[in-house]
PDB file of C-alpha atoms in Angstrom:
ATOM      1  CA  GLU A   1      33.859   1.954  -5.948  1.00  0.00           C
ATOM      2  CA  ASP A   2      33.215   5.682  -5.459  1.00  0.00           C
ATOM      3  CA  THR A   3      29.531   5.154  -6.310  1.00  0.00           C
ATOM      4  CA  ASP A   4      27.092   7.324  -4.352  1.00  0.00           C
ATOM      5  CA  LEU A   5      23.817   5.694  -5.318  1.00  0.00           C
ATOM      6  CA  VAL A   6      22.964   2.115  -6.319  1.00  0.00           C
ATOM      7  CA  PHE A   7      19.572   0.959  -7.580  1.00  0.00           C
ATOM      8  CA  ILE A   8      18.736  -2.753  -7.436  1.00  0.00           C
ATOM      9  CA  THR A   9      15.738  -3.769  -9.509  1.00  0.00           C
ATOM     10  CA  ALA A  10      14.341  -7.255  -9.825  1.00  0.00           C
ATOM     11  CA  GLY A  11      11.204  -9.283 -10.301  1.00  0.00           C
ATOM     12  CA  MET A  12      11.029 -11.253  -7.074  1.00  0.00           C
ATOM     13  CA  GLY A  13       9.961 -14.896  -6.927  1.00  0.00           C
ATOM     14  CA  GLY A  14      12.364 -16.452  -9.429  1.00  0.00           C
ATOM     15  CA  GLY A  15      15.899 -17.643  -8.887  1.00  0.00           C
ATOM     16  CA  THR A  16      18.174 -14.892 -10.204  1.00  0.00           C
ATOM     17  CA  GLY A  17      16.624 -11.731  -8.822  1.00  0.00           C
ATOM     18  CA  THR A  18      15.434 -13.248  -5.555  1.00  0.00           C
ATOM     19  CA  GLY A  19      18.829 -14.832  -4.800  1.00  0.00           C
ATOM     20  CA  ALA A  20      21.221 -12.233  -6.225  1.00  0.00           C
ATOM     21  CA  ALA A  21      19.550  -8.971  -5.194  1.00  0.00           C
ATOM     22  CA  PRO A  22      20.263  -9.274  -1.454  1.00  0.00           C
ATOM     23  CA  ILE A  23      23.907 -10.156  -2.131  1.00  0.00           C
ATOM     24  CA  VAL A  24      24.415  -7.195  -4.461  1.00  0.00           C
ATOM     25  CA  ALA A  25      22.695  -4.909  -1.970  1.00  0.00           C
ATOM     26  CA  GLU A  26      24.928  -6.065   0.887  1.00  0.00           C
ATOM     27  CA  VAL A  27      28.084  -5.377  -1.118  1.00  0.00           C
ATOM     28  CA  ALA A  28      26.852  -1.953  -2.259  1.00  0.00           C
ATOM     29  CA  LYS A  29      25.919  -0.833   1.210  1.00  0.00           C
ATOM     30  CA  GLU A  30      29.223  -2.032   2.664  1.00  0.00           C
ATOM     31  CA  MET A  31      30.958   0.188   0.103  1.00  0.00           C
ATOM     32  CA  GLY A  32      29.016   3.218   1.457  1.00  0.00           C
ATOM     33  CA  ALA A  33      26.565   3.709  -1.393  1.00  0.00           C
ATOM     34  CA  LEU A  34      22.983   4.741  -0.796  1.00  0.00           C
ATOM     35  CA  THR A  35      21.272   1.481  -1.760  1.00  0.00           C
ATOM     36  CA  VAL A  36      17.695   1.508  -3.030  1.00  0.00           C
ATOM     37  CA  GLY A  37      15.747  -1.585  -3.961  1.00  0.00           C
ATOM     38  CA  VAL A  38      12.866  -1.319  -6.446  1.00  0.00           C
ATOM     39  CA  VAL A  39      11.274  -4.723  -6.980  1.00  0.00           C
ATOM     40  CA  THR A  40       8.006  -6.311  -8.010  1.00  0.00           C
ATOM     41  CA  ARG A  41       5.881  -8.860  -6.162  1.00  0.00           C
ATOM     42  CA  PRO A  42       4.573 -11.544  -8.548  1.00  0.00           C
ATOM     43  CA  PHE A  43       1.017 -11.827  -9.784  1.00  0.00           C
ATOM     44  CA  THR A  44      -1.174 -14.198  -7.792  1.00  0.00           C
ATOM     45  CA  PHE A  45      -1.709 -16.395 -10.825  1.00  0.00           C
ATOM     46  CA  GLU A  46       2.052 -17.162 -10.878  1.00  0.00           C
ATOM     47  CA  GLY A  47       1.497 -19.585  -8.028  1.00  0.00           C
ATOM     48  CA  ARG A  48       1.936 -19.880  -4.293  1.00  0.00           C
ATOM     49  CA  ARG A  49       5.483 -21.196  -4.511  1.00  0.00           C
ATOM     50  CA  ARG A  50       6.696 -18.183  -6.471  1.00  0.00           C
ATOM     51  CA  THR A  51       4.825 -15.862  -4.107  1.00  0.00           C
ATOM     52  CA  SER A  52       6.413 -17.533  -1.102  1.00  0.00           C
ATOM     53  CA  GLN A  53       9.892 -17.261  -2.606  1.00  0.00           C
ATOM     54  CA  ALA A  54       9.217 -13.610  -3.401  1.00  0.00           C
ATOM     55  CA  GLU A  55       8.275 -12.824   0.184  1.00  0.00           C
ATOM     56  CA  GLU A  56      11.475 -14.483   1.460  1.00  0.00           C
ATOM     57  CA  GLY A  57      13.530 -12.553  -1.065  1.00  0.00           C
ATOM     58  CA  ILE A  58      11.846  -9.259  -0.205  1.00  0.00           C
ATOM     59  CA  ALA A  59      12.542  -9.826   3.494  1.00  0.00           C
ATOM     60  CA  ALA A  60      16.200 -10.657   2.791  1.00  0.00           C
ATOM     61  CA  LEU A  61      16.588  -7.639   0.516  1.00  0.00           C
ATOM     62  CA  GLY A  62      14.823  -5.297   2.935  1.00  0.00           C
ATOM     63  CA  SER A  63      17.406  -5.951   5.646  1.00  0.00           C
ATOM     64  CA  ARG A  64      20.246  -5.042   3.295  1.00  0.00           C
ATOM     65  CA  VAL A  65      19.086  -1.872   1.543  1.00  0.00           C
ATOM     66  CA  ASP A  66      18.496   1.665   2.757  1.00  0.00           C
ATOM     67  CA  THR A  67      15.099   1.955   1.113  1.00  0.00           C
ATOM     68  CA  LEU A  68      12.920  -0.760  -0.411  1.00  0.00           C
ATOM     69  CA  ILE A  69      10.063  -0.016  -2.800  1.00  0.00           C
ATOM     70  CA  VAL A  70       7.855  -2.999  -3.630  1.00  0.00           C
ATOM     71  CA  ILE A  71       5.457  -2.830  -6.542  1.00  0.00           C
ATOM     72  CA  PRO A  72       2.707  -5.451  -6.271  1.00  0.00           C
ATOM     73  CA  ASN A  73       2.042  -6.714  -9.800  1.00  0.00           C
ATOM     74  CA  ASN A  74      -1.568  -7.503  -8.852  1.00  0.00           C
ATOM     75  CA  LYS A  75      -2.178  -3.755  -8.517  1.00  0.00           C
ATOM     76  CA  LEU A  76      -1.462  -3.448 -12.242  1.00  0.00           C
ATOM     77  CA  LEU A  77      -4.734  -5.258 -12.963  1.00  0.00           C
ATOM     78  CA  SER A  78      -6.534  -2.064 -11.976  1.00  0.00           C
ATOM     79  CA  VAL A  79      -4.575   0.159 -14.352  1.00  0.00           C
ATOM     80  CA  ILE A  80      -4.416  -1.967 -17.524  1.00  0.00           C
ATOM     81  CA  SER A  81      -7.317  -2.989 -19.763  1.00  0.00           C
ATOM     82  CA  GLU A  82      -8.764  -6.467 -19.830  1.00  0.00           C
ATOM     83  CA  GLN A  83      -7.547  -6.848 -23.434  1.00  0.00           C
ATOM     84  CA  THR A  84      -3.861  -6.329 -22.478  1.00  0.00           C
ATOM     85  CA  PRO A  85      -1.805  -9.380 -23.477  1.00  0.00           C
ATOM     86  CA  VAL A  86       0.260 -11.103 -20.805  1.00  0.00           C
ATOM     87  CA  GLN A  87       3.578 -10.073 -22.341  1.00  0.00           C
ATOM     88  CA  GLU A  88       2.442  -6.451 -22.497  1.00  0.00           C
ATOM     89  CA  ALA A  89       1.337  -6.619 -18.825  1.00  0.00           C
ATOM     90  CA  PHE A  90       4.845  -7.705 -17.778  1.00  0.00           C
ATOM     91  CA  LYS A  91       6.278  -4.839 -19.815  1.00  0.00           C
ATOM     92  CA  VAL A  92       4.084  -2.434 -17.919  1.00  0.00           C
ATOM     93  CA  ALA A  93       5.440  -3.882 -14.652  1.00  0.00           C
ATOM     94  CA  ASP A  94       9.003  -3.353 -15.867  1.00  0.00           C
ATOM     95  CA  ASP A  95       8.192   0.203 -16.949  1.00  0.00           C
ATOM     96  CA  ILE A  96       6.877   0.975 -13.464  1.00  0.00           C
ATOM     97  CA  LEU A  97      10.251  -0.083 -12.071  1.00  0.00           C
ATOM     98  CA  ARG A  98      11.962   2.213 -14.551  1.00  0.00           C
ATOM     99  CA  GLN A  99       9.781   5.135 -13.566  1.00  0.00           C
ATOM    100  CA  GLY A 100      10.583   4.581  -9.905  1.00  0.00           C
ATOM    101  CA  VAL A 101      14.317   4.613 -10.533  1.00  0.00           C
ATOM    102  CA  GLN A 102      14.063   7.563 -12.942  1.00  0.00           C
ATOM    103  CA  GLY A 103      11.899   9.559 -10.540  1.00  0.00           C
ATOM    104  CA  ILE A 104      14.731   9.519  -8.021  1.00  0.00           C
ATOM    105  CA  SER A 105      17.709   9.817 -10.311  1.00  0.00           C
ATOM    106  CA  ASP A 106      16.374  12.602 -12.552  1.00  0.00           C
ATOM    107  CA  ILE A 107      16.004  15.174  -9.739  1.00  0.00           C
ATOM    108  CA  ILE A 108      19.646  14.568  -8.875  1.00  0.00           C
ATOM    109  CA  THR A 109      21.269  14.376 -12.297  1.00  0.00           C
ATOM    110  CA  ILE A 110      19.112  16.571 -14.580  1.00  0.00           C
ATOM    111  CA  PRO A 111      19.177  20.345 -14.165  1.00  0.00           C
ATOM    112  CA  GLY A 112      15.682  21.776 -13.803  1.00  0.00           C
ATOM    113  CA  LEU A 113      13.553  24.514 -12.311  1.00  0.00           C
ATOM    114  CA  VAL A 114      14.328  23.228  -8.830  1.00  0.00           C
ATOM    115  CA  ASN A 115      17.553  21.240  -8.342  1.00  0.00           C
ATOM    116  CA  VAL A 116      18.204  18.779  -5.531  1.00  0.00           C
ATOM    117  CA  ASP A 117      21.472  17.978  -3.864  1.00  0.00           C
ATOM    118  CA  PHE A 118      22.260  14.292  -3.419  1.00  0.00           C
ATOM    119  CA  ALA A 119      22.897  14.852   0.291  1.00  0.00           C
ATOM    120  CA  ASP A 120      19.220  15.889   0.630  1.00  0.00           C
ATOM    121  CA  VAL A 121      18.052  12.656  -1.018  1.00  0.00           C
ATOM    122  CA  ARG A 122      20.364  10.634   1.202  1.00  0.00           C
ATOM    123  CA  ALA A 123      18.898  12.364   4.276  1.00  0.00           C
ATOM    124  CA  VAL A 124      15.445  11.122   3.359  1.00  0.00           C
ATOM    125  CA  MET A 125      16.269   7.651   2.051  1.00  0.00           C
ATOM    126  CA  ALA A 126      19.212   6.432   4.169  1.00  0.00           C
ATOM    127  CA  ASP A 127      18.092   3.593   6.467  1.00  0.00           C
ATOM    128  CA  ALA A 128      14.476   4.488   5.713  1.00  0.00           C
ATOM    129  CA  GLY A 129      13.261   0.909   5.332  1.00  0.00           C
ATOM    130  CA  SER A 130      10.013   0.245   3.496  1.00  0.00           C
ATOM    131  CA  ALA A 131       8.788   2.975   1.155  1.00  0.00           C
ATOM    132  CA  LEU A 132       5.742   3.605  -1.011  1.00  0.00           C
ATOM    133  CA  MET A 133       5.763   4.930  -4.566  1.00  0.00           C
ATOM    134  CA  GLY A 134       2.950   6.651  -6.442  1.00  0.00           C
ATOM    135  CA  ILE A 135       2.946   7.982  -9.993  1.00  0.00           C
ATOM    136  CA  GLY A 136       0.396  10.397 -11.434  1.00  0.00           C
ATOM    137  CA  MET A 137      -0.195  12.221 -14.719  1.00  0.00           C
ATOM    138  CA  GLY A 138      -2.169  15.399 -15.310  1.00  0.00           C
ATOM    139  CA  SER A 139      -3.209  17.608 -18.193  1.00  0.00           C
ATOM    140  CA  GLY A 140      -5.348  20.675 -18.706  1.00  0.00           C
ATOM    141  CA  LYS A 141      -5.837  23.741 -16.558  1.00  0.00           C
ATOM    142  CA  SER A 142      -5.437  21.980 -13.190  1.00  0.00           C
ATOM    143  CA  ARG A 143      -2.864  19.468 -14.388  1.00  0.00           C
ATOM    144  CA  ALA A 144      -0.417  20.026 -11.492  1.00  0.00           C
ATOM    145  CA  ARG A 145      -2.941  19.312  -8.736  1.00  0.00           C
ATOM    146  CA  GLU A 146      -4.514  16.546 -10.822  1.00  0.00           C
ATOM    147  CA  ALA A 147      -1.185  14.776 -11.203  1.00  0.00           C
ATOM    148  CA  ALA A 148      -0.346  15.197  -7.512  1.00  0.00           C
ATOM    149  CA  VAL A 149      -3.735  13.774  -6.422  1.00  0.00           C
ATOM    150  CA  ALA A 150      -3.275  10.875  -8.853  1.00  0.00           C
ATOM    151  CA  ALA A 151       0.202  10.157  -7.409  1.00  0.00           C
ATOM    152  CA  ILE A 152      -0.820  10.132  -3.744  1.00  0.00           C
ATOM    153  CA  SER A 153      -3.882   7.975  -4.502  1.00  0.00           C
ATOM    154  CA  SER A 154      -2.138   5.763  -7.048  1.00  0.00           C
ATOM    155  CA  PRO A 155      -3.484   2.210  -7.456  1.00  0.00           C
ATOM    156  CA  LEU A 156       0.132   1.052  -7.044  1.00  0.00           C
ATOM    157  CA  LEU A 157       0.165   2.144  -3.402  1.00  0.00           C
ATOM    158  CA  GLU A 158      -0.436  -0.744  -0.993  1.00  0.00           C
ATOM    159  CA  SER A 159      -1.472   1.751   1.667  1.00  0.00           C
ATOM    160  CA  SER A 160      -1.866   5.503   2.164  1.00  0.00           C
ATOM    161  CA  ILE A 161       1.159   7.801   2.340  1.00  0.00           C
ATOM    162  CA  GLU A 162      -0.612   9.716   5.063  1.00  0.00           C
ATOM    163  CA  GLY A 163       1.763  10.375   7.937  1.00  0.00           C
ATOM    164  CA  ALA A 164       4.959   9.869   5.939  1.00  0.00           C
ATOM    165  CA  ARG A 165       7.882  11.645   7.525  1.00  0.00           C
ATOM    166  CA  GLY A 166      10.140  11.583   4.489  1.00  0.00           C
ATOM    167  CA  VAL A 167       9.149  12.341   0.882  1.00  0.00           C
ATOM    168  CA  VAL A 168      11.048  12.560  -2.403  1.00  0.00           C
ATOM    169  CA  LEU A 169       8.856  14.417  -4.890  1.00  0.00           C
ATOM    170  CA  ASN A 170       9.641  14.611  -8.594  1.00  0.00           C
ATOM    171  CA  ILE A 171       7.626  17.023 -10.737  1.00  0.00           C
ATOM    172  CA  THR A 172       8.342  16.592 -14.449  1.00  0.00           C
ATOM    173  CA  GLY A 173       6.802  18.653 -17.231  1.00  0.00           C
ATOM    174  CA  GLY A 174       7.538  20.302 -20.562  1.00  0.00           C
ATOM    175  CA  SER A 175       9.053  23.722 -21.088  1.00  0.00           C
ATOM    176  CA  ASP A 176       5.664  25.218 -20.267  1.00  0.00           C
ATOM    177  CA  LEU A 177       5.888  23.990 -16.641  1.00  0.00           C
ATOM    178  CA  THR A 178       5.484  26.983 -14.298  1.00  0.00           C
ATOM    179  CA  LEU A 179       6.677  27.650 -10.778  1.00  0.00           C
ATOM    180  CA  HIS A 180       3.103  28.129  -9.677  1.00  0.00           C
ATOM    181  CA  GLU A 181       2.300  24.590 -10.864  1.00  0.00           C
ATOM    182  CA  VAL A 182       5.281  23.233  -8.940  1.00  0.00           C
ATOM    183  CA  ASN A 183       3.995  24.998  -5.880  1.00  0.00           C
ATOM    184  CA  SER A 184       0.438  23.689  -6.356  1.00  0.00           C
ATOM    185  CA  ALA A 185       1.646  20.079  -6.710  1.00  0.00           C
ATOM    186  CA  ALA A 186       3.903  20.326  -3.669  1.00  0.00           C
ATOM    187  CA  GLU A 187       1.103  21.799  -1.520  1.00  0.00           C
ATOM    188  CA  THR A 188      -1.181  18.940  -2.483  1.00  0.00           C
ATOM    189  CA  VAL A 189       1.353  16.435  -1.191  1.00  0.00           C
ATOM    190  CA  TYR A 190       2.076  18.501   1.939  1.00  0.00           C
ATOM    191  CA  GLU A 191      -1.551  18.185   2.936  1.00  0.00           C
ATOM    192  CA  VAL A 192      -1.427  14.426   3.487  1.00  0.00           C
ATOM    193  CA  VAL A 193       2.034  13.781   4.946  1.00  0.00           C
ATOM    194  CA  ASP A 194       3.341  14.447   8.442  1.00  0.00           C
ATOM    195  CA  PRO A 195       3.379  18.207   9.164  1.00  0.00           C
ATOM    196  CA  ASN A 196       7.063  17.955  10.075  1.00  0.00           C
ATOM    197  CA  ALA A 197       8.022  15.707   7.167  1.00  0.00           C
ATOM    198  CA  ASN A 198      11.351  16.184   5.428  1.00  0.00           C
ATOM    199  CA  ILE A 199      10.233  16.774   1.833  1.00  0.00           C
ATOM    200  CA  ILE A 200      12.793  16.892  -0.975  1.00  0.00           C
ATOM    201  CA  PHE A 201      11.386  17.904  -4.342  1.00  0.00           C
ATOM    202  CA  GLY A 202      12.760  18.722  -7.712  1.00  0.00           C
ATOM    203  CA  ALA A 203      11.222  20.031 -10.908  1.00  0.00           C
ATOM    204  CA  VAL A 204      12.573  18.554 -14.130  1.00  0.00           C
ATOM    205  CA  ILE A 205      11.951  19.670 -17.732  1.00  0.00           C
ATOM    206  CA  ASP A 206      11.174  16.984 -20.298  1.00  0.00           C
ATOM    207  CA  ASP A 207      10.150  18.347 -23.713  1.00  0.00           C
ATOM    208  CA  LYS A 208       8.316  15.117 -24.450  1.00  0.00           C
ATOM    209  CA  LEU A 209       5.691  16.075 -21.902  1.00  0.00           C
ATOM    210  CA  GLN A 210       4.261  19.199 -23.580  1.00  0.00           C
ATOM    211  CA  GLY A 211       0.858  19.813 -22.079  1.00  0.00           C
ATOM    212  CA  GLU A 212       1.272  17.163 -19.384  1.00  0.00           C
ATOM    213  CA  ILE A 213       2.847  16.833 -15.941  1.00  0.00           C
ATOM    214  CA  ARG A 214       4.117  13.642 -14.394  1.00  0.00           C
ATOM    215  CA  ILE A 215       4.643  13.406 -10.637  1.00  0.00           C
ATOM    216  CA  THR A 216       6.469  10.648  -8.788  1.00  0.00           C
ATOM    217  CA  VAL A 217       6.171  10.451  -5.001  1.00  0.00           C
ATOM    218  CA  ILE A 218       8.491   8.255  -2.849  1.00  0.00           C
ATOM    219  CA  ALA A 219       7.240   8.206   0.735  1.00  0.00           C
ATOM    220  CA  THR A 220       9.268   6.887   3.682  1.00  0.00           C
ATOM    221  CA  GLY A 221       9.438   7.112   7.448  1.00  0.00           C
ATOM    222  CA  PHE A 222       6.157   5.484   8.429  1.00  0.00           C
ATOM    223  CA  THR A 223       5.066   4.410  11.864  1.00  0.00           C
ATOM    224  CA  GLY A 224       3.654   0.920  12.156  1.00  0.00           C
ATOM    225  CA  GLU A 225       0.128   2.302  12.386  1.00  0.00           C
ATOM    226  CA  ALA A 226       0.437   4.376   9.244  1.00  0.00           C
ATOM    227  CA  GLN A 227       0.901   1.322   7.027  1.00  0.00           C
ATOM    228  CA  SER A 228      -1.546  -0.958   8.794  1.00  0.00           C
ATOM    229  CA  ALA A 229      -4.501  -2.384   6.953  1.00  0.00           C
ATOM    230  CA  PRO A 230      -7.727  -0.332   7.157  1.00  0.00           C
ATOM    231  CA  LYS A 231      -9.618  -1.077  10.329  1.00  0.00           C
ATOM    232  CA  SER A 232     -13.258  -2.071  10.180  1.00  0.00           C
ATOM    233  CA  VAL A 233     -15.596   0.574  11.482  1.00  0.00           C
ATOM    234  CA  GLU A 234     -17.102  -0.328  14.803  1.00  0.00           C
ATOM    235  CA  THR A 235     -20.801   0.219  15.180  1.00  0.00           C
ATOM    236  CA  PRO A 236     -23.141  -0.408  18.134  1.00  0.00           C
ATOM    237  CA  LEU A 237     -24.412  -3.485  16.365  1.00  0.00           C
ATOM    238  CA  ASN A 238     -21.039  -5.109  15.683  1.00  0.00           C
ATOM    239  CA  ARG A 239     -19.188  -3.970  18.773  1.00  0.00           C
ATOM    240  CA  ARG A 240     -19.759  -7.278  20.502  1.00  0.00           C
ATOM    241  CA  PRO A 241     -21.808 -10.350  19.733  1.00  0.00           C
ATOM    242  CA  ILE A 242     -25.288 -10.228  21.176  1.00  0.00           C
ATOM    243  CA  ALA A 243     -25.905 -13.245  23.399  1.00  0.00           C
ATOM    244  CA  PRO A 244     -29.201 -15.001  22.803  1.00  0.00           C
ATOM    245  CA  THR A 245     -31.851 -14.319  25.445  1.00  0.00           C
ATOM    246  CA  PRO A 246     -31.822 -17.241  27.878  1.00  0.00           C
ATOM    247  CA  MET A 247     -35.009 -19.271  27.765  1.00  0.00           C
ATOM    248  CA  PRO A 248     -36.492 -20.931  30.836  1.00  0.00           C
ATOM    249  CA  PRO A 249     -35.742 -24.632  30.949  1.00  0.00           C
ATOM    250  CA  THR A 250     -38.467 -26.788  29.536  1.00  0.00           C
ATOM    251  CA  PRO A 251     -39.980 -28.985  32.239  1.00  0.00           C
ATOM    252  CA  LYS A 252     -38.969 -32.531  31.829  1.00  0.00           C
ATOM    253  CA  VAL A 253     -41.914 -34.662  30.967  1.00  0.00           C
ATOM    254  CA  GLU A 254     -41.868 -38.032  32.609  1.00  0.00           C
ATOM    255  CA  PRO A 255     -42.939 -40.797  30.274  1.00  0.00           C
ATOM    256  CA  LYS A 256     -46.107 -42.545  31.173  1.00  0.00           C
ATOM    257  CA  SER A 257     -45.522 -45.982  32.557  1.00  0.00           C
ATOM    258  CA  ARG A 258     -49.030 -47.157  31.721  1.00  0.00           C
ATOM    259  CA  PRO A 259     -52.095 -45.734  29.962  1.00  0.00           C
ATOM    260  CA  GLY A 260     -54.181 -45.450  33.108  1.00  0.00           C
ATOM    261  CA  LEU A 261     -51.852 -43.133  35.071  1.00  0.00           C
ATOM    262  CA  ASP A 262     -53.704 -41.472  37.955  1.00  0.00           C
ATOM    263  CA  ILE A 263     -53.408 -37.650  38.204  1.00  0.00           C
ATOM    264  CA  PRO A 264     -53.657 -36.193  41.728  1.00  0.00           C
ATOM    265  CA  GLU A 265     -56.873 -34.239  42.420  1.00  0.00           C
ATOM    266  CA  PHE A 266     -55.094 -30.871  43.071  1.00  0.00           C
ATOM    267  CA  LEU A 267     -53.431 -31.049  39.656  1.00  0.00           C
ATOM    268  CA  GLN A 268     -56.714 -31.851  38.041  1.00  0.00           C
ATOM    269  CA  ARG A 269     -58.270 -28.742  39.588  1.00  0.00           C
ATOM    270  CA  ARG A 270     -55.319 -26.573  38.340  1.00  0.00           C
ATOM    271  CA  ARG A 271     -55.448 -27.874  34.808  1.00  0.00           C
ATOM    272  CA  PHE A 272     -59.213 -28.154  34.523  1.00  0.00           C
ATOM    273  CA  PRO A 273     -60.848 -25.468  36.705  1.00  0.00           C
ATOM    274  CA  ARG A 274     -64.382 -26.131  37.607  1.00  0.00           C
ATOM    275  CA  GLY A 275     -67.141 -23.818  36.498  1.00  0.00           C
ATOM    276  CA  PRO A 276     -69.204 -21.768  39.004  1.00  0.00           C
ATOM    277  CA  LYS A 277     -71.669 -23.607  41.142  1.00  0.00           C
ATOM    278  CA  GLU A 278     -75.291 -23.247  40.298  1.00  0.00           C
TER     279      GLU A 278
END
C-alpha cells in the first residue's frame, strides 16, 4: 500500500516469472501504483516451447502494466564476446534488467544536476504500453554525444526510437559531468524522437563513473508504423514480377501414318522453291 512505483522484472519463458508476473502486475496497478515491467525474452537456443511460453507471458503482462520493456536475450549475442561462458551471459542479461530499473528510479530518488518529479515520470509512462530501452557509454572529449548516440542505436533495441512521443532520459556521470554535456546528450536524443515528444530527463552524479558518462533512454508512445519491421526498398526491377514474353504456339506436327506420305504440290513449292528457268 501507498507505493507509487512498482517494477516487475522476470525472465520470461519459465514457470515462476511467466505465471506470477501478470498477477503481481494486476494487483499493483489496482492499488494505483505506476507499474513497469522489465523482462527478458529467452535465447533462441532455449527451445521453441520456452519461447512460446514467453510470448504468452509477455502478452499477459503487457495488458496489466503501464509500461512494458522487453529485452531480447538474443540481442546480447552482439554485445558479448564469443568466449563468454553461458553463466556469464545470463548474468549480463540480468544486469541489463538492473540497469533498466535503475535508469528510471535513479532520476527520481537521487539528487543530481537536474532532478525529476515523479509526476513527470508518471505522465510519460502511465498507460504507455510497449517501450524500448537503450543504454550507451561514452568517454573522452565527446563522451556525452557518444553515449547518447550509443543509447539510441543500442543493439538491445528491437526497432528504432524514431518518432517516440514519450522519453525518459537518464544521464549519469561523475562529479566532472557538466551542464553543457547534459545539453549535448539531450539534443542528440531530441533529433530522433517526435518534435512534440514529452521528454523527461535527469542528470545523476555517480563518482564511480569518473571520465565516463552512461545514458539510459526509455522511449514510449509509438505509432504502429514506428515499430514496424524495416520495409524492403522497392526498385523498378522488383516492383512487380516480369511476366515471360509469350511465345507463339508451336504448330502441332501430325505423325506420319506411313513412310510414303504424299505432300501436296503447293507445299512442295513453298518448302523447296525452284531455281530460275534457263
